[in-house]
XYZ file of N, CA and C in Angstrom:
630
model
N 0.840 -1.178 0.005
C -0.004 0.000 0.004
C 0.876 1.223 -0.001
N 0.403 2.274 -0.733
C 1.212 3.498 -0.854
C 1.376 4.192 0.471
N 0.311 4.219 1.284
C 0.345 5.015 2.504
C 0.835 4.261 3.740
N 1.263 3.003 3.560
C 1.746 2.236 4.720
C 3.237 2.458 4.918
N 3.628 2.835 6.151
C 5.037 3.077 6.439
C 5.756 1.757 6.846
N 6.916 1.540 6.259
C 7.751 0.388 6.594
C 8.886 0.839 7.486
N 9.052 0.140 8.616
C 10.180 0.422 9.516
C 11.272 -0.566 9.223
N 12.434 -0.084 8.866
C 13.555 -0.945 8.458
C 14.664 -0.897 9.480
N 15.039 -2.050 10.008
C 16.136 -2.175 10.975
C 17.181 -3.097 10.378
N 18.335 -2.560 10.031
C 19.375 -3.383 9.384
C 20.434 -3.867 10.363
N 20.421 -3.352 11.581
C 21.432 -3.745 12.545
C 21.353 -5.218 12.924
N 22.488 -5.891 12.955
C 22.591 -7.279 13.391
C 23.459 -7.281 14.653
N 22.882 -7.548 15.813
C 23.666 -7.525 17.072
C 24.797 -8.569 17.026
N 25.845 -8.341 17.753
C 26.994 -9.288 17.806
C 26.508 -10.687 18.271
N 27.201 -11.706 17.863
C 26.866 -13.093 18.211
C 27.022 -13.306 19.714
N 25.950 -13.807 20.397
C 26.117 -14.134 21.814
C 27.074 -15.306 22.016
N 27.727 -15.332 23.148
C 28.701 -16.366 23.440
C 28.122 -17.784 23.373
N 26.846 -17.941 23.749
C 26.261 -19.267 23.795
C 26.056 -19.898 22.383
N 26.222 -19.080 21.355
C 26.047 -19.612 20.012
C 27.399 -19.847 19.295
N 28.496 -19.713 20.047
C 29.808 -19.953 19.478
C 29.916 -21.395 19.003
N 30.410 -21.590 17.804
C 30.702 -22.908 17.273
C 29.508 -23.759 16.910
N 28.298 -23.156 16.784
C 27.113 -23.952 16.502
C 26.608 -23.770 15.069
N 26.307 -24.890 14.448
C 25.681 -24.909 13.133
C 24.294 -25.487 13.213
N 23.362 -24.958 12.412
C 22.063 -25.529 12.281
C 21.982 -26.317 10.967
N 21.395 -27.504 11.024
C 21.190 -28.315 9.849
C 19.671 -28.282 9.569
N 19.262 -27.531 8.517
C 17.837 -27.366 8.213
C 17.392 -28.450 7.254
N 16.115 -28.806 7.371
C 15.569 -29.845 6.505
C 16.295 -31.160 6.713
N 16.529 -31.474 7.952
C 17.293 -32.687 8.302
C 16.533 -33.938 7.781
N 17.306 -34.798 7.114
C 16.690 -36.027 6.588
C 16.283 -36.958 7.713
N 15.238 -37.705 7.512
C 14.744 -38.617 8.557
C 15.771 -39.676 8.908
N 15.921 -39.888 10.205
C 16.775 -40.957 10.653
C 18.244 -40.608 10.825
N 18.622 -39.390 10.508
C 20.038 -38.995 10.652
C 20.432 -39.053 12.132
N 21.552 -39.704 12.438
C 21.995 -39.781 13.818
C 23.397 -39.228 13.979
N 23.909 -39.275 15.231
C 25.226 -38.678 15.502
C 26.324 -39.402 14.741
N 26.182 -40.690 14.546
C 27.227 -41.448 13.828
C 27.369 -40.926 12.389
N 26.262 -40.591 11.728
C 26.299 -40.086 10.389
C 26.913 -38.676 10.340
N 26.621 -37.879 11.373
C 27.191 -36.532 11.473
C 28.696 -36.643 11.586
N 29.181 -37.534 12.434
C 30.614 -37.698 12.619
C 31.269 -38.268 11.371
N 30.564 -39.144 10.666
C 31.097 -39.750 9.449
C 31.269 -38.689 8.327
N 30.469 -37.654 8.359
C 30.549 -36.605 7.359
C 31.731 -35.708 7.581
N 32.298 -35.722 8.775
C 33.434 -34.847 9.106
C 34.720 -35.493 8.679
N 35.669 -34.684 8.269
C 36.959 -35.199 7.827
C 38.085 -34.273 8.314
N 39.300 -34.788 8.356
C 40.464 -33.995 8.712
C 40.329 -33.399 10.131
N 40.743 -32.131 10.267
C 40.727 -31.475 11.573
C 39.301 -31.308 12.123
N 38.312 -31.267 11.220
C 36.919 -31.064 11.689
C 36.489 -32.221 12.583
N 36.970 -33.415 12.303
C 36.567 -34.571 13.110
C 37.082 -34.472 14.543
N 38.221 -33.807 14.703
C 38.762 -33.657 16.087
C 38.164 -32.433 16.797
N 37.528 -31.555 16.019
C 36.936 -30.343 16.614
C 35.426 -30.470 16.805
N 34.888 -31.628 16.495
C 33.478 -31.895 16.768
C 33.268 -32.014 18.274
N 32.185 -31.404 18.767
C 31.937 -31.383 20.202
C 30.704 -32.198 20.548
N 29.557 -31.887 19.909
C 28.329 -32.606 20.208
C 27.296 -32.233 19.186
N 26.123 -32.920 19.241
C 25.043 -32.549 18.336
C 23.697 -32.908 18.981
N 22.655 -32.170 18.615
C 21.285 -32.449 18.986
C 20.486 -32.519 17.683
N 19.814 -33.626 17.500
C 19.141 -33.852 16.213
C 17.635 -33.999 16.342
N 17.089 -33.606 17.464
C 15.644 -33.821 17.677
C 14.798 -32.587 17.783
N 15.320 -31.423 17.318
C 14.532 -30.183 17.432
C 13.352 -30.192 16.481
N 12.186 -30.543 16.987
C 10.915 -30.556 16.208
C 11.053 -31.414 14.964
N 12.066 -32.270 14.916
C 12.300 -33.190 13.800
C 12.551 -32.474 12.465
N 12.816 -31.179 12.499
C 13.046 -30.464 11.253
C 14.444 -29.931 11.097
N 15.172 -29.795 12.170
C 16.567 -29.348 12.081
C 17.374 -29.892 13.244
N 18.691 -29.875 13.045
C 19.604 -30.329 14.103
C 20.623 -29.277 14.383
N 21.297 -29.399 15.518
C 22.358 -28.470 15.893
C 23.648 -29.262 16.089
N 24.702 -28.840 15.428
C 26.017 -29.472 15.547
C 26.968 -28.471 16.197
N 27.701 -28.893 17.205
C 28.605 -27.974 17.917
C 30.040 -28.386 17.737
N 30.866 -27.341 17.533
C 32.328 -27.537 17.377
C 33.035 -26.814 18.532
N 34.298 -27.162 18.739
C 35.073 -26.566 19.836
C 35.343 -25.104 19.585
N 35.368 -24.655 18.324
C 35.596 -23.234 18.019
C 34.617 -22.789 16.927
N 34.369 -21.507 16.846
C 33.464 -20.989 15.841
C 34.130 -21.067 14.452
N 35.450 -20.921 14.427
C 36.156 -21.015 13.160
C 35.975 -22.389 12.522
N 35.965 -23.470 13.406
C 35.739 -24.818 12.866
C 34.342 -24.964 12.273
N 33.356 -24.364 12.965
C 31.985 -24.395 12.435
C 31.891 -23.718 11.074
N 32.570 -22.582 10.938
C 32.559 -21.867 9.641
C 33.233 -22.669 8.561
N 34.300 -23.408 8.888
C 34.967 -24.241 7.903
C 34.064 -25.356 7.458
N 33.359 -25.973 8.413
C 32.445 -27.068 8.084
C 31.317 -26.546 7.178
N 30.842 -25.357 7.432
C 29.781 -24.796 6.601
C 30.316 -24.527 5.169
N 31.487 -23.890 5.109
C 32.061 -23.544 3.792
C 32.365 -24.780 2.963
N 32.683 -25.896 3.615
C 33.052 -27.122 2.892
C 31.833 -27.954 2.535
N 30.620 -27.449 2.790
C 29.390 -28.235 2.516
C 29.454 -29.628 3.142
N 29.989 -29.674 4.341
C 30.221 -30.947 5.030
C 28.937 -31.779 5.181
N 27.825 -31.150 5.414
C 26.609 -31.882 5.739
C 25.579 -31.869 4.605
N 25.997 -31.639 3.360
C 25.069 -31.492 2.248
C 24.247 -32.751 1.995
N 24.763 -33.919 2.368
C 24.012 -35.167 2.155
C 23.051 -35.485 3.260
N 23.117 -34.681 4.330
C 22.279 -34.984 5.500
C 21.083 -34.039 5.644
N 21.114 -32.919 4.965
C 20.072 -31.922 5.189
C 19.893 -31.018 3.943
N 18.906 -30.146 4.037
C 18.631 -29.250 2.938
C 19.399 -27.961 2.934
N 19.922 -27.559 4.103
C 20.668 -26.308 4.209
C 21.401 -26.220 5.527
N 22.489 -25.451 5.562
C 23.316 -25.311 6.738
C 23.649 -23.830 6.971
N 23.572 -23.406 8.193
C 24.017 -22.037 8.537
C 24.363 -22.019 10.025
N 25.079 -20.967 10.396
C 25.376 -20.828 11.829
C 24.072 -20.646 12.619
N 24.053 -21.119 13.819
C 22.831 -21.039 14.605
C 22.439 -19.586 14.865
N 23.441 -18.734 15.049
C 23.188 -17.298 15.111
C 23.713 -16.681 13.821
N 22.827 -16.109 13.042
C 23.174 -15.625 11.727
C 23.628 -14.147 11.792
N 24.933 -13.926 11.623
C 25.455 -12.569 11.675
C 25.515 -11.902 10.293
N 25.026 -12.586 9.282
C 25.038 -12.008 7.922
C 24.313 -10.674 7.925
N 24.881 -9.714 7.187
C 24.286 -8.367 7.132
C 22.987 -8.368 6.372
N 22.245 -7.277 6.473
C 20.930 -7.124 5.822
C 21.069 -7.149 4.319
N 21.925 -6.264 3.781
C 22.038 -6.168 2.333
C 23.462 -5.944 1.843
N 24.450 -6.450 2.626
C 25.838 -6.351 2.175
C 26.697 -5.584 3.150
N 27.946 -6.052 3.323
C 28.863 -5.423 4.250
C 30.279 -5.632 3.777
N 31.113 -4.603 3.910
C 32.524 -4.723 3.517
C 33.328 -5.282 4.637
N 34.458 -5.920 4.329
C 35.347 -6.468 5.366
C 35.723 -5.424 6.375
N 35.650 -5.790 7.656
C 36.087 -4.898 8.703
C 35.006 -3.999 9.253
N 33.851 -3.900 8.590
C 32.730 -3.080 9.051
C 32.210 -3.647 10.339
N 32.355 -2.898 11.427
C 31.905 -3.385 12.734
C 32.722 -4.524 13.264
N 33.956 -4.686 12.703
C 34.840 -5.778 13.169
C 34.411 -7.132 12.635
N 33.627 -7.164 11.560
C 33.134 -8.436 11.029
C 33.597 -8.623 9.590
N 33.495 -9.885 9.154
C 33.817 -10.192 7.764
C 32.770 -9.613 6.836
N 33.208 -9.321 5.584
C 32.289 -8.816 4.616
C 31.370 -9.908 4.076
N 30.226 -9.523 3.540
C 29.323 -10.497 2.907
C 28.417 -9.748 1.929
N 27.598 -10.491 1.215
C 26.735 -9.915 0.183
C 25.294 -9.735 0.654
N 25.057 -9.942 1.940
C 23.712 -9.724 2.457
C 22.804 -10.941 2.422
N 21.585 -10.760 2.871
C 20.593 -11.803 2.956
C 19.623 -11.665 1.776
N 19.453 -12.771 1.069
C 18.674 -12.727 -0.162
C 17.242 -12.249 0.035
N 16.545 -12.808 1.028
C 15.149 -12.385 1.250
C 15.055 -10.926 1.685
N 16.037 -10.451 2.429
C 16.035 -9.051 2.842
C 16.230 -8.098 1.633
N 17.107 -8.513 0.724
C 17.296 -7.735 -0.503
C 16.011 -7.700 -1.307
N 15.313 -8.813 -1.363
C 14.022 -8.885 -2.025
C 12.999 -7.972 -1.395
N 12.891 -8.063 -0.058
C 11.924 -7.250 0.655
C 12.220 -5.757 0.524
N 13.511 -5.418 0.553
C 13.900 -4.027 0.373
C 13.515 -3.499 -0.992
N 13.613 -4.394 -1.991
C 13.226 -3.987 -3.356
C 11.737 -3.789 -3.521
N 10.965 -4.756 -3.085
C 9.511 -4.649 -3.320
C 8.856 -3.546 -2.468
N 9.413 -3.267 -1.286
C 8.768 -2.280 -0.398
C 8.741 -0.879 -1.020
N 9.695 -0.617 -1.930
C 9.688 0.713 -2.517
C 9.365 0.764 -3.995
N 9.080 -0.398 -4.568
C 8.889 -0.481 -6.032
C 7.763 0.427 -6.552
N 6.625 0.360 -5.911
C 5.480 1.132 -6.387
C 5.736 2.640 -6.290
N 6.246 3.077 -5.130
C 6.461 4.509 -4.965
C 7.523 5.033 -5.911
N 8.556 4.256 -6.153
C 9.623 4.662 -7.105
C 9.002 4.920 -8.456
N 8.141 4.026 -8.872
C 7.496 4.148 -10.201
C 6.497 5.297 -10.255
N 5.726 5.474 -9.204
C 4.795 6.589 -9.176
C 5.499 7.938 -9.157
N 6.687 7.967 -8.527
C 7.422 9.223 -8.390
C 7.934 9.736 -9.744
N 7.929 8.887 -10.765
C 8.373 9.305 -12.099
C 7.385 10.346 -12.676
N 6.128 10.277 -12.249
C 5.115 11.196 -12.721
C 5.079 12.433 -11.812
N 5.412 13.625 -12.324
C 5.545 14.832 -11.484
C 4.293 15.121 -10.642
N 3.109 15.055 -11.251
C 1.886 15.375 -10.505
C 1.627 14.339 -9.419
N 1.935 13.100 -9.726
C 1.756 12.042 -8.717
C 2.749 12.203 -7.582
N 4.000 12.577 -7.923
C 5.018 12.754 -6.886
C 4.634 13.884 -5.920
N 4.008 14.910 -6.467
C 3.601 16.036 -5.627
C 2.576 15.577 -4.586
N 1.684 14.678 -4.974
C 0.708 14.130 -4.032
C 1.362 13.195 -3.041
N 2.300 12.387 -3.532
C 3.008 11.427 -2.647
C 3.810 12.145 -1.581
N 4.347 13.292 -1.923
C 5.147 14.068 -0.954
C 4.326 14.550 0.221
N 3.008 14.543 0.089
C 2.161 14.964 1.184
C 1.950 13.853 2.225
N 2.259 12.621 1.822
C 2.060 11.452 2.692
C 3.219 11.288 3.644
N 3.020 10.524 4.743
C 4.155 10.220 5.622
C 5.189 9.417 4.852
N 6.430 9.408 5.323
C 7.493 8.648 4.633
C 7.109 7.162 4.477
N 7.417 6.593 3.308
C 7.126 5.177 3.112
C 8.085 4.290 3.868
N 9.360 4.687 3.936
C 10.401 3.838 4.525
C 11.192 4.658 5.545
N 11.238 4.160 6.775
C 12.005 4.827 7.856
C 13.069 3.875 8.385
N 14.276 4.323 8.392
C 15.397 3.523 8.879
C 15.567 3.743 10.383
N 15.627 2.617 11.127
C 15.833 2.679 12.587
C 17.179 2.052 12.927
N 17.886 2.657 13.859
C 19.158 2.131 14.340
C 19.442 2.719 15.702
N 20.188 1.944 16.521
C 20.554 2.441 17.851
C 21.523 3.599 17.721
N 21.387 4.562 18.636
C 22.340 5.696 18.657
C 22.024 6.842 17.735
N 20.884 6.812 17.019
C 20.506 7.925 16.153
C 18.993 7.982 16.044
N 18.513 9.128 15.602
C 17.077 9.315 15.397
C 16.615 8.570 14.134
N 15.351 8.220 14.080
C 14.805 7.592 12.862
C 15.046 8.469 11.634
N 15.354 7.834 10.503
C 15.661 8.574 9.282
C 14.762 8.142 8.145
N 13.967 9.052 7.581
C 13.193 8.722 6.383
C 14.167 8.477 5.215
N 13.862 7.467 4.377
C 14.720 7.125 3.254
C 14.068 7.573 1.959
N 14.878 8.164 1.078
C 14.410 8.624 -0.223
C 14.282 7.422 -1.156
N 13.116 7.310 -1.783
C 12.837 6.175 -2.642
C 12.794 6.494 -4.124
N 12.929 7.735 -4.505
C 12.859 8.072 -5.926
C 14.121 7.580 -6.638
N 13.996 7.355 -7.951
C 15.138 6.891 -8.755
C 14.966 7.426 -10.149
N 16.059 8.005 -10.706
C 15.971 8.644 -12.004
C 15.732 7.639 -13.138
N 16.147 6.392 -12.948
C 16.027 5.371 -13.986
C 15.413 4.139 -13.363
N 14.102 3.940 -13.594
C 13.385 2.836 -12.975
C 13.946 1.504 -13.407
N 14.262 1.357 -14.717
C 14.790 0.058 -15.219
C 16.148 -0.199 -14.582
N 16.985 0.787 -14.391
C 18.282 0.610 -13.752
C 18.100 0.134 -12.349
N 17.102 0.648 -11.666
C 16.846 0.224 -10.284
C 16.458 -1.268 -10.275
N 15.619 -1.716 -11.212
C 15.220 -3.091 -11.274
C 16.455 -3.969 -11.426
N 17.352 -3.586 -12.316
C 18.595 -4.362 -12.536
C 19.448 -4.417 -11.257
N 19.509 -3.281 -10.542
C 20.295 -3.249 -9.304
C 19.693 -4.182 -8.246
N 18.358 -4.162 -8.105
C 17.716 -5.031 -7.109
C 17.935 -6.508 -7.466
N 17.776 -6.852 -8.767
C 17.956 -8.244 -9.194
C 19.406 -8.694 -8.908
N 20.382 -7.822 -9.203
C 21.788 -8.175 -8.971
C 22.048 -8.361 -7.496
N 21.450 -7.501 -6.646
C 21.679 -7.660 -5.195
C 21.106 -8.963 -4.679
N 19.945 -9.368 -5.227
C 19.339 -10.648 -4.796
C 20.194 -11.812 -5.278
N 20.674 -11.756 -6.508
C 21.452 -12.851 -7.084
C 22.808 -12.986 -6.386
N 23.368 -11.875 -5.905
C 24.657 -11.926 -5.232
C 24.539 -12.306 -3.768
N 23.347 -12.128 -3.181
C 23.160 -12.361 -1.763
C 23.121 -13.871 -1.445
N 23.132 -14.169 -0.155
C 23.162 -15.541 0.323
C 21.765 -15.972 0.803
N 21.401 -17.200 0.412
C 20.175 -17.818 0.889
C 20.525 -19.069 1.665
N 19.801 -19.334 2.763
C 20.048 -20.529 3.537
C 19.404 -21.764 2.870
N 18.179 -21.621 2.418
C 17.461 -22.715 1.833
C 17.866 -23.015 0.386
N 17.956 -24.276 0.022
C 18.281 -24.624 -1.339
C 17.140 -24.244 -2.255
N 17.469 -23.725 -3.434
C 16.479 -23.368 -4.414
C 16.006 -21.927 -4.346
N 16.176 -21.271 -3.209
C 15.693 -19.900 -3.068
C 16.412 -18.946 -4.021
N 17.696 -19.184 -4.259
C 18.491 -18.283 -5.103
C 17.957 -18.187 -6.516
N 17.316 -19.274 -6.984
C 16.744 -19.291 -8.324
C 15.310 -18.753 -8.278
N 14.579 -19.020 -7.218
C 13.177 -18.639 -7.124
C 12.931 -17.164 -6.844
N 13.721 -16.586 -5.901
C 13.450 -15.217 -5.463
C 13.617 -14.172 -6.521
N 14.692 -14.193 -7.360
C 14.756 -13.185 -8.442
C 13.533 -13.215 -9.351
N 13.030 -14.435 -9.607
C 11.825 -14.565 -10.467
C 10.613 -13.975 -9.757
N 10.528 -14.135 -8.449
C 9.414 -13.533 -7.703
C 9.442 -12.006 -7.805
N 10.641 -11.432 -7.683
C 10.761 -9.981 -7.794
C 10.398 -9.497 -9.203
N 10.892 -10.179 -10.213
C 10.605 -9.782 -11.591
C 9.116 -9.890 -11.889
N 8.495 -10.931 -11.348
C 7.038 -11.095 -11.494
C 6.265 -9.965 -10.840
N 6.738 -9.569 -9.666
C 6.103 -8.453 -8.974
C 6.227 -7.171 -9.764
N 7.439 -6.920 -10.258
C 7.680 -5.720 -11.061
C 6.760 -5.702 -12.292
N 6.628 -6.827 -12.929
C 5.785 -6.923 -14.160
C 4.335 -6.595 -13.811
N 3.845 -7.106 -12.689
C 2.437 -6.858 -12.305
C 2.246 -5.389 -11.999
N 3.181 -4.812 -11.252
C 3.057 -3.368 -10.907
C 3.087 -2.523 -12.184
N 4.032 -2.804 -13.046
C 4.165 -2.055 -14.325
C 2.904 -2.142 -15.149
N 2.320 -3.329 -15.231
C 1.078 -3.552 -16.023
C -0.098 -2.751 -15.466
N -0.254 -2.787 -14.149
C -1.351 -2.055 -13.516
C -1.169 -0.540 -13.706
N 0.039 -0.045 -13.510
C 0.290 1.371 -13.672
C 0.072 1.848 -15.131
N 0.500 1.000 -16.058
C 0.341 1.366 -17.470
C -1.134 1.537 -17.839
N -1.993 0.638 -17.293
C -3.426 0.727 -17.609
C -4.125 1.813 -16.775
N -3.590 2.127 -15.608
C -4.236 3.097 -14.726
C -3.866 4.538 -15.084
N -2.593 4.737 -15.418
C -2.107 6.112 -15.623
C -1.994 6.485 -17.079
N -2.345 5.574 -17.981
C -2.240 5.850 -19.411
C -3.178 7.005 -19.810
C-alpha cells in the first residue's frame, strides 16, 4: 500500500557467546543420527566436533564444534550437504544487504537474499509513481514510506525516488542474485518472484495512468 510506512532495521547484534561454534542443519533427513554426522566430518573437523542435537521438532539439528572457526569451515566445505537441505550458523550474523570487510569488526558479505528482495519490493510502487511529477507532488504529502531505525540515532526517512526505474530493477535483481540464501532453491526462485512483482506493478500502472 502506498500509505503504509515500513520500519527498516538493518542492525545485526553481535553473536552471543552461547552460539559460538554452533551450526544448524535445516531440512534434516529422517533418521540422521550422531554417527552419520561424525562420518561426514573429515580432517581437523573430526577432532573439533563437540556434540550434536538432532531432535529439534524433527526439522533441524544443531552441531557444535570446539571453536566458531571450525563451524565456519564445516559450513564452507558443505560438510553436511548429504544430511540436510541447508546449513548455517545457529546465530546468523550475515548483514541485511551487504557489508565490506572490517565493518563493525566483522567479515564482509553480500547480504541476505530475502532481505534484498523485501527491500526492493517495499519501494517499487512509490519509485515508479514518483516518475510522474503530478503524482510525486501528491505522494510528498504522505508520511514517509520507509523509515530507517538504528541504535544511537534518530529515525531517518529514506528517499525512494530513482531517475532510472529500469536501472533500479537491474540493481535489485543483482543484489538478490549476489546475496546468500540458507534454503536450497531460493536463489533461483526469489529473483523470479521480484521480476514477476515488477511486471504486475508495471502492467497495472500502465493501464491506470495511461
